[in-house]
PDB file of C-alpha atoms in Angstrom:
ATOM      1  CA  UNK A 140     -40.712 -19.144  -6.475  1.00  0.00           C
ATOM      2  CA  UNK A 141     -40.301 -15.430  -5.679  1.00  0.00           C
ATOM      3  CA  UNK A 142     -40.817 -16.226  -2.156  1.00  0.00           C
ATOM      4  CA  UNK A 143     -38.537 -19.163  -1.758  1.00  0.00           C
ATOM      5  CA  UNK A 144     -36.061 -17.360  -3.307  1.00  0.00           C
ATOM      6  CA  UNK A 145     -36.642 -14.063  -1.005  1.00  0.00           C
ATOM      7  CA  UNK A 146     -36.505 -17.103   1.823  1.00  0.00           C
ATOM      8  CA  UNK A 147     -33.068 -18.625   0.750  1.00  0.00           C
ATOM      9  CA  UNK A 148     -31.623 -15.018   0.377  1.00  0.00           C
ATOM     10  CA  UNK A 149     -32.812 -14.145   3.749  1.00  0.00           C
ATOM     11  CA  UNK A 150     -31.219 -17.739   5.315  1.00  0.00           C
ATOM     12  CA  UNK A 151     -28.224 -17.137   3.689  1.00  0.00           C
ATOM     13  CA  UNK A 152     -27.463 -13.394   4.675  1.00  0.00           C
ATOM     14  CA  UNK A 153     -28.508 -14.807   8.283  1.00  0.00           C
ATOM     15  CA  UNK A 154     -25.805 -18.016   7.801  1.00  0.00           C
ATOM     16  CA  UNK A 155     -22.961 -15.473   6.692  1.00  0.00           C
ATOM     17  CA  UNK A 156     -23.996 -12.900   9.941  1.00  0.00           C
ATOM     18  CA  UNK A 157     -23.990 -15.921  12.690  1.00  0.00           C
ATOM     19  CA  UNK A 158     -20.882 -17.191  10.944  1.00  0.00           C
ATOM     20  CA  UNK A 159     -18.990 -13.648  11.113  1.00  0.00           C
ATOM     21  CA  UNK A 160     -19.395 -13.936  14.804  1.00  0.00           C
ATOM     22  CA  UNK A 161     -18.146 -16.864  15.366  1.00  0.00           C
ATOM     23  CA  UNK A 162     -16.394 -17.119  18.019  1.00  0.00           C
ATOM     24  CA  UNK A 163     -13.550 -19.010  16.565  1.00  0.00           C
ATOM     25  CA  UNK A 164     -11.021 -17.303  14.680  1.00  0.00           C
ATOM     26  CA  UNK A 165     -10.400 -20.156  12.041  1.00  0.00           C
ATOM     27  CA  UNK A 166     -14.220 -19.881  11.164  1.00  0.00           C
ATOM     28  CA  UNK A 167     -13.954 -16.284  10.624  1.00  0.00           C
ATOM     29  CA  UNK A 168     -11.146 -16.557   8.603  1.00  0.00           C
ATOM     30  CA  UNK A 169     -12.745 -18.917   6.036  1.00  0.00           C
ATOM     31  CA  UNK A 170     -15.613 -16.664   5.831  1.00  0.00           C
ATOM     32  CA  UNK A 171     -13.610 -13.911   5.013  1.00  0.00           C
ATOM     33  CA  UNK A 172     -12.141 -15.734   2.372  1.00  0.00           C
ATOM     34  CA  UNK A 173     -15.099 -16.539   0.925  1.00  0.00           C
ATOM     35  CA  UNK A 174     -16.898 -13.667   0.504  1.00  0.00           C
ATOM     36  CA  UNK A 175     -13.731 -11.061  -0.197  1.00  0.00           C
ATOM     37  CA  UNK A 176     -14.309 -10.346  -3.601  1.00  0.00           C
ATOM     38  CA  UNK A 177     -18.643 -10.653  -3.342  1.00  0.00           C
ATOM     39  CA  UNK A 178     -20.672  -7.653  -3.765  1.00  0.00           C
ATOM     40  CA  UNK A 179     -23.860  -8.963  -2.337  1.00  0.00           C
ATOM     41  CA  UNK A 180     -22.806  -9.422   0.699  1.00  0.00           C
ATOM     42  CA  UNK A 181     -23.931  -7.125   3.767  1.00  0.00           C
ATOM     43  CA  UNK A 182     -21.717  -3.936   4.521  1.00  0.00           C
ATOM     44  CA  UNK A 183     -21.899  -4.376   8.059  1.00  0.00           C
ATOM     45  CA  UNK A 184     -21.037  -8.126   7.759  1.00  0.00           C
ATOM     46  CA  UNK A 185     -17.602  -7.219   5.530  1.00  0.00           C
ATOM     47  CA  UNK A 186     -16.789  -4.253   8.189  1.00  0.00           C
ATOM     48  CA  UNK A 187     -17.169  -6.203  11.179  1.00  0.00           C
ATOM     49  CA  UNK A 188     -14.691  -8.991   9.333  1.00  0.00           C
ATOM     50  CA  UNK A 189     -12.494  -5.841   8.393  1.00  0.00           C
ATOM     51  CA  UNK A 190     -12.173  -4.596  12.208  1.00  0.00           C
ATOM     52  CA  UNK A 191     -11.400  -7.956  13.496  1.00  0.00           C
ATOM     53  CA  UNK A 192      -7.858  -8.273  15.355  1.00  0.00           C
ATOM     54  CA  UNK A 193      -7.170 -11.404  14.060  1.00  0.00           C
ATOM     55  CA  UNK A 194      -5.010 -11.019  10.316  1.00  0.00           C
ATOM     56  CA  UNK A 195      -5.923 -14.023   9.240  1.00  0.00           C
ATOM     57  CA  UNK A 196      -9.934 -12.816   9.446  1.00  0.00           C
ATOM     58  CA  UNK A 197      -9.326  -9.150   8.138  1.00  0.00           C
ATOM     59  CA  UNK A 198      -6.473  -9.612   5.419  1.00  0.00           C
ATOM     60  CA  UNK A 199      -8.458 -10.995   3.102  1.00  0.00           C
ATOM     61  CA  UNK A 200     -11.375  -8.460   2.873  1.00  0.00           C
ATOM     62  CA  UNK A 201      -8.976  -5.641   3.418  1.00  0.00           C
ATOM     63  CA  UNK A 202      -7.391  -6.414   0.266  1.00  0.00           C
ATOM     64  CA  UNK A 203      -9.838  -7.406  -2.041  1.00  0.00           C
ATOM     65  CA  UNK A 204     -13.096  -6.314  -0.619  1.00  0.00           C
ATOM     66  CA  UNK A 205     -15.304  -4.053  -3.416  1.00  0.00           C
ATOM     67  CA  UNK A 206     -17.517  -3.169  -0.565  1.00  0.00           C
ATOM     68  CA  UNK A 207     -15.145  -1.293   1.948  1.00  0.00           C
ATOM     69  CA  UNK A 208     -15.504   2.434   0.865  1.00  0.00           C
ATOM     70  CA  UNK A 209     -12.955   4.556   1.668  1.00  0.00           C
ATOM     71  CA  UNK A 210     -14.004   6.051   4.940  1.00  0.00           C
ATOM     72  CA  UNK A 211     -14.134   2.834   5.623  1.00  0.00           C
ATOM     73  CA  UNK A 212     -10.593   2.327   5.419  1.00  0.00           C
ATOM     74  CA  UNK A 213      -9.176   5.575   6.778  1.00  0.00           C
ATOM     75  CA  UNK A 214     -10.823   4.690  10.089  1.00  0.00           C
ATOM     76  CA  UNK A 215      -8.999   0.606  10.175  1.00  0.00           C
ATOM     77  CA  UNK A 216      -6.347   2.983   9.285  1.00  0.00           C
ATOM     78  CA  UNK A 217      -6.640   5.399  12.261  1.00  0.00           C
ATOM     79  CA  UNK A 218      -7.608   2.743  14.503  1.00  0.00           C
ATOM     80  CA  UNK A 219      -4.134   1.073  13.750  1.00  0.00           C
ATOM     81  CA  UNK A 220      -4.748  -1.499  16.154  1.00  0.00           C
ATOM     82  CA  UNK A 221      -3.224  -4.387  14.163  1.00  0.00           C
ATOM     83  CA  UNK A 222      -0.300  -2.970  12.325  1.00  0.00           C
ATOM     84  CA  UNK A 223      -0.083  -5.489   9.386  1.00  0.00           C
ATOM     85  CA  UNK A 224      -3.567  -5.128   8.975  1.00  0.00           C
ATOM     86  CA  UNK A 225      -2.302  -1.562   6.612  1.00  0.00           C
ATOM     87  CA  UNK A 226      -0.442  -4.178   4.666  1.00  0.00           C
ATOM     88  CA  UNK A 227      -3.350  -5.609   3.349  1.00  0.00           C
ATOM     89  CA  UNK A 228      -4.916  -2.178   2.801  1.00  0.00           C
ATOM     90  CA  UNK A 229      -1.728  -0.891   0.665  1.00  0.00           C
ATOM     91  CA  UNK A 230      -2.317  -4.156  -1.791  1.00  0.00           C
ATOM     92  CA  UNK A 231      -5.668  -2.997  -2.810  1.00  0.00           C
ATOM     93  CA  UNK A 232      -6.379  -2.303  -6.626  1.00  0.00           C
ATOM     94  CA  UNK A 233      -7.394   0.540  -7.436  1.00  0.00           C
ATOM     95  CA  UNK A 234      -6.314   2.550  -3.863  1.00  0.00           C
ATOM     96  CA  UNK A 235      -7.485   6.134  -3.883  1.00  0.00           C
ATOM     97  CA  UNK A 236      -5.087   9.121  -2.624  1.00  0.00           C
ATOM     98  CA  UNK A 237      -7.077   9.763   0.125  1.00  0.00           C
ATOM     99  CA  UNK A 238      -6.547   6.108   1.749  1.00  0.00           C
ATOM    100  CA  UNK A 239      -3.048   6.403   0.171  1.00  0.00           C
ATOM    101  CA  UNK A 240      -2.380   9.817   2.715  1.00  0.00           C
ATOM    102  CA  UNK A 241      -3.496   8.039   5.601  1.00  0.00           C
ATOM    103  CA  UNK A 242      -1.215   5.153   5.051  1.00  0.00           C
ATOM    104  CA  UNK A 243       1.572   7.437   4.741  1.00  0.00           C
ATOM    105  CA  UNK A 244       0.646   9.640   7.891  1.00  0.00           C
ATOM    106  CA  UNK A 245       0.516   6.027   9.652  1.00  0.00           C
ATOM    107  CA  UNK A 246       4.271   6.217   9.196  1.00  0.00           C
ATOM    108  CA  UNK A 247       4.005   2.173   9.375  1.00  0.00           C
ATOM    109  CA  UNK A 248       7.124   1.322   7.302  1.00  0.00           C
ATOM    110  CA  UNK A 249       5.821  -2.209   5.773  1.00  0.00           C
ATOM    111  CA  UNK A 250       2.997  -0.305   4.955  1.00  0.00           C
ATOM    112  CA  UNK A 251       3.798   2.335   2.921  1.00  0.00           C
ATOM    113  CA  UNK A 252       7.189   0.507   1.356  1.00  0.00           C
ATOM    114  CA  UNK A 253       3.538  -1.803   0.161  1.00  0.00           C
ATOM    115  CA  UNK A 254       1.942   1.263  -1.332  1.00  0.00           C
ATOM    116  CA  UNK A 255       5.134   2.343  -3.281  1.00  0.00           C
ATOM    117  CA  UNK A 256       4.834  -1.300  -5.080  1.00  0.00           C
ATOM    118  CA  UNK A 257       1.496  -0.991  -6.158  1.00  0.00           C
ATOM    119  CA  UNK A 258       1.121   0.068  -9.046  1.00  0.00           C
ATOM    120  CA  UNK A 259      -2.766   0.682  -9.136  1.00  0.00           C
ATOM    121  CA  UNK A 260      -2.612   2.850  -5.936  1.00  0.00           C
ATOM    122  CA  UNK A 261      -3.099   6.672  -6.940  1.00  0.00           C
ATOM    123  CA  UNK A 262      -0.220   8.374  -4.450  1.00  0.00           C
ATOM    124  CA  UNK A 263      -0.437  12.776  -4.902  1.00  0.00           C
ATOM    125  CA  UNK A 264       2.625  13.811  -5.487  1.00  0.00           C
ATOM    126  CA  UNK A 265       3.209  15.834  -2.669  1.00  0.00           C
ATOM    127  CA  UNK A 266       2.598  12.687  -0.719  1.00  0.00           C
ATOM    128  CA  UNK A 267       5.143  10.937  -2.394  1.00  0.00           C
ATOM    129  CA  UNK A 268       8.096  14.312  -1.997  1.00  0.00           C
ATOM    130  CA  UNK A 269       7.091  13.591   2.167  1.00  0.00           C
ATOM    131  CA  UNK A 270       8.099   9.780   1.772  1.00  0.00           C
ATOM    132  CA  UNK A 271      10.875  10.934  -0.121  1.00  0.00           C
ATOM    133  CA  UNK A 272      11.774  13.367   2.725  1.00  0.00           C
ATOM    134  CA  UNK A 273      11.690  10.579   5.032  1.00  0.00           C
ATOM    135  CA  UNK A 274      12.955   7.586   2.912  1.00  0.00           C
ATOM    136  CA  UNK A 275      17.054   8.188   3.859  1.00  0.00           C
ATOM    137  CA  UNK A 276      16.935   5.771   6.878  1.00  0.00           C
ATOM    138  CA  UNK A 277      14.506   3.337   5.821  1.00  0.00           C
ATOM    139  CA  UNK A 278      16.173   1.368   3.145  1.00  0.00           C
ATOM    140  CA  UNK A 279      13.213  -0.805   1.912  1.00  0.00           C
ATOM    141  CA  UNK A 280      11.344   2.533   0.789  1.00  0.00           C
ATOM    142  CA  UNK A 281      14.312   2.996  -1.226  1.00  0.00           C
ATOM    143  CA  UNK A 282      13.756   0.865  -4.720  1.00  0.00           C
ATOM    144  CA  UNK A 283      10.220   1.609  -4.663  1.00  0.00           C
ATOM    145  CA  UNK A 284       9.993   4.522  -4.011  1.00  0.00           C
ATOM    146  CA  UNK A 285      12.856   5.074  -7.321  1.00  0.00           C
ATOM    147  CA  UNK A 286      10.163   2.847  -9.598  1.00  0.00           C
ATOM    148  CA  UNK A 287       7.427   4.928  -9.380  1.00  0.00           C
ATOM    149  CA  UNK A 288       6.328   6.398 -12.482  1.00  0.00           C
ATOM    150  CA  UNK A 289       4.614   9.619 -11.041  1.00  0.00           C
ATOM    151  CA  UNK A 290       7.750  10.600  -8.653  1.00  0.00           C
ATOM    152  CA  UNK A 291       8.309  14.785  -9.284  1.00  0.00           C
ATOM    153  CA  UNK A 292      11.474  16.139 -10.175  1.00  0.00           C
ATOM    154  CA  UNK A 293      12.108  17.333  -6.552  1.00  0.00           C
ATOM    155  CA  UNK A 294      11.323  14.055  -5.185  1.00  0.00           C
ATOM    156  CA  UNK A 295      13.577  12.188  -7.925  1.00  0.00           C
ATOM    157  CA  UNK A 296      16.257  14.961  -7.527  1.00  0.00           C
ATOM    158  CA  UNK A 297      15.959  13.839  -3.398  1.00  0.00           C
ATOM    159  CA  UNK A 298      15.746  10.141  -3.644  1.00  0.00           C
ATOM    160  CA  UNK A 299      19.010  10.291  -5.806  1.00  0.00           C
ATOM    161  CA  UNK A 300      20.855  12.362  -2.514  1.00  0.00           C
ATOM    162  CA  UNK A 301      20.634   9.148  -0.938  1.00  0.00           C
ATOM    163  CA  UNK A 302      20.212   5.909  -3.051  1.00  0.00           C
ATOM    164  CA  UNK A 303      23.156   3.515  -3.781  1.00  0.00           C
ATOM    165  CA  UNK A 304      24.640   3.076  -7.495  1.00  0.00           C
ATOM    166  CA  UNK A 305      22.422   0.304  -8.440  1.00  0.00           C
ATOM    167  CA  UNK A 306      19.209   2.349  -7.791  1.00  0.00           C
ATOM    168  CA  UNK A 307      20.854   5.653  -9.009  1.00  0.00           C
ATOM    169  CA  UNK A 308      21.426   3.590 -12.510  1.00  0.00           C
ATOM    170  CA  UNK A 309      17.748   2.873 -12.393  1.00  0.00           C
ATOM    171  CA  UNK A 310      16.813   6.101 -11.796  1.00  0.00           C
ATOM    172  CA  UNK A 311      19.079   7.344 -14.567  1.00  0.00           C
ATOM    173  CA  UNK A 312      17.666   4.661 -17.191  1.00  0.00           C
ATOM    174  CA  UNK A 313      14.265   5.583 -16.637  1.00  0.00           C
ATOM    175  CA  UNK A 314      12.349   7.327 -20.754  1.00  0.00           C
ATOM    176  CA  UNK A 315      10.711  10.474 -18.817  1.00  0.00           C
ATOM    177  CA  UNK A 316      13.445  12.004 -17.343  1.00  0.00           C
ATOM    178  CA  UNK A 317      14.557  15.665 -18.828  1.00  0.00           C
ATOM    179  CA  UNK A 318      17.749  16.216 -20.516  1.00  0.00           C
ATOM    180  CA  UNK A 319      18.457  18.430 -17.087  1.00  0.00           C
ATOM    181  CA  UNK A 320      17.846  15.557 -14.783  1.00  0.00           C
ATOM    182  CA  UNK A 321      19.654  12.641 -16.841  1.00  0.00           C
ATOM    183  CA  UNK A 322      22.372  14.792 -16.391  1.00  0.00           C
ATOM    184  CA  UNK A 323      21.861  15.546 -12.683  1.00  0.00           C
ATOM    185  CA  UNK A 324      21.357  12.050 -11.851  1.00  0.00           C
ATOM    186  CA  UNK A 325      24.066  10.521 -13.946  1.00  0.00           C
ATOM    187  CA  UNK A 326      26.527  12.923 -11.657  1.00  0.00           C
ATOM    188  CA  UNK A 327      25.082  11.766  -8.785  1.00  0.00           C
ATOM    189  CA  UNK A 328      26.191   8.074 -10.281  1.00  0.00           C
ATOM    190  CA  UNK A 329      29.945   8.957 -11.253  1.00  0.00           C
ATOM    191  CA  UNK A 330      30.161  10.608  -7.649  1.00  0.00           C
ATOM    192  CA  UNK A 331      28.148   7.531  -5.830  1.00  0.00           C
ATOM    193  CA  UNK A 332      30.198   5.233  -8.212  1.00  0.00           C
ATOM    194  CA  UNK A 333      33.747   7.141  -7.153  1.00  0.00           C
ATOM    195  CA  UNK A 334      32.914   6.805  -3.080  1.00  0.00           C
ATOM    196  CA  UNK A 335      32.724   3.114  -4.087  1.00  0.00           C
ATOM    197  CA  UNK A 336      35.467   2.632  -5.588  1.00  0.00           C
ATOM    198  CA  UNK A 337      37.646   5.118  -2.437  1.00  0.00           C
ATOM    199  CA  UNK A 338      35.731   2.646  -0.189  1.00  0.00           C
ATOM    200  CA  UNK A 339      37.086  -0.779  -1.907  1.00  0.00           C
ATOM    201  CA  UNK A 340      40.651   1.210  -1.688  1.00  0.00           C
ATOM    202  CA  UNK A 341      40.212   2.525   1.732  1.00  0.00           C
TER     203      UNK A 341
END
């Protein structure tokens, strides 16, 4: 019985290798599918499925795969040779703050406005002060990037230089803020609130 089984295991780890290289993308993409949130399934098999350029075939790993290791993803990452590919990578749950850095160096807006949203992804907080830094211009950063439970003082008092009323009010609501900062931020509303209003006038 030992042996069959052994056999079967063998067949089947053989199947799922001919069928990662098939040479149509749709067969690919089922595979990955399949097998995205397996454990026994070969490394090399899951990598190979990871690095492919179609999104349809590496999504689905990317996001959910248990077997990609980190390394693993910092070099996809690097690689950056299908940009929504990061996408995928910034859904994962948990997502260390080593794979969060590199999405953030990637400076692939989608990307990292997906990291912000998750909440399982571990983000240092000097990582999140440089997206801060570089949030003014890129509007869908903004909201997120205001949620985030572990934002610093610096990057909350820099977010708020920027961010409309509505996401200053959020901001402002928020239970963890200091006495200091409530104050700071609800200024920042009265003044953002004021421009409105000279705007609706103007």
């Amino acid at each position: 019985d030992a042996e069959h089984g052994a056999e079967a295991v063998a067949l089947t780890l053989e199947t799922l290798e001919c069928l990662a290289q098939d040479c149509a993308p749709r067969v690919r993409a089922i595979l990955s599918e399949e097998i995205k949130h397996l454990a026994g399934v070969p490394h090399d098999v899951v990598l190979g499925l990871a690095r492919d350029a179609e999104m349809a075939v590496a999504v689905p790993v990317l996001e959910y795969s248990p077997l990609l290791s980190d390394a693993d993803l910092i070099e996809i990452i690097a690689c950056g040779q299908v940009r929504g590919v990061l996408r995928a990578i910034a859904r994962r749950k948990p997502l260390s703050a080593n794979v969060s850095d590199s999405l953030v160096q990637s400076l692939d807006v989608p990307a990292v406005a997906a990291l912000l949203v998750n909440p399982d992804a571990a983000i240092r907080k000097e990582t999140l002060e440089r997206v801060a830094s570089q949030a003014r211009e890129i509007e869908s950063w903004h909201l997120p990037l205001a949620l985030r439970v572990d934002l610093s003082a610096r990057a909350m008092r820099r977010v708020a230089s920027f961010v409309g009323a509505a996401i200053l009010e959020s901001l402002a609501a928020r239970h963890d803020l200091s006495p200091a900062m409530r104050s700071h931020l609800n200024r920042r509303l009265r003044l953002r609130l004021d421009e409105g209003t000279g705007d609706a006038e103007a």
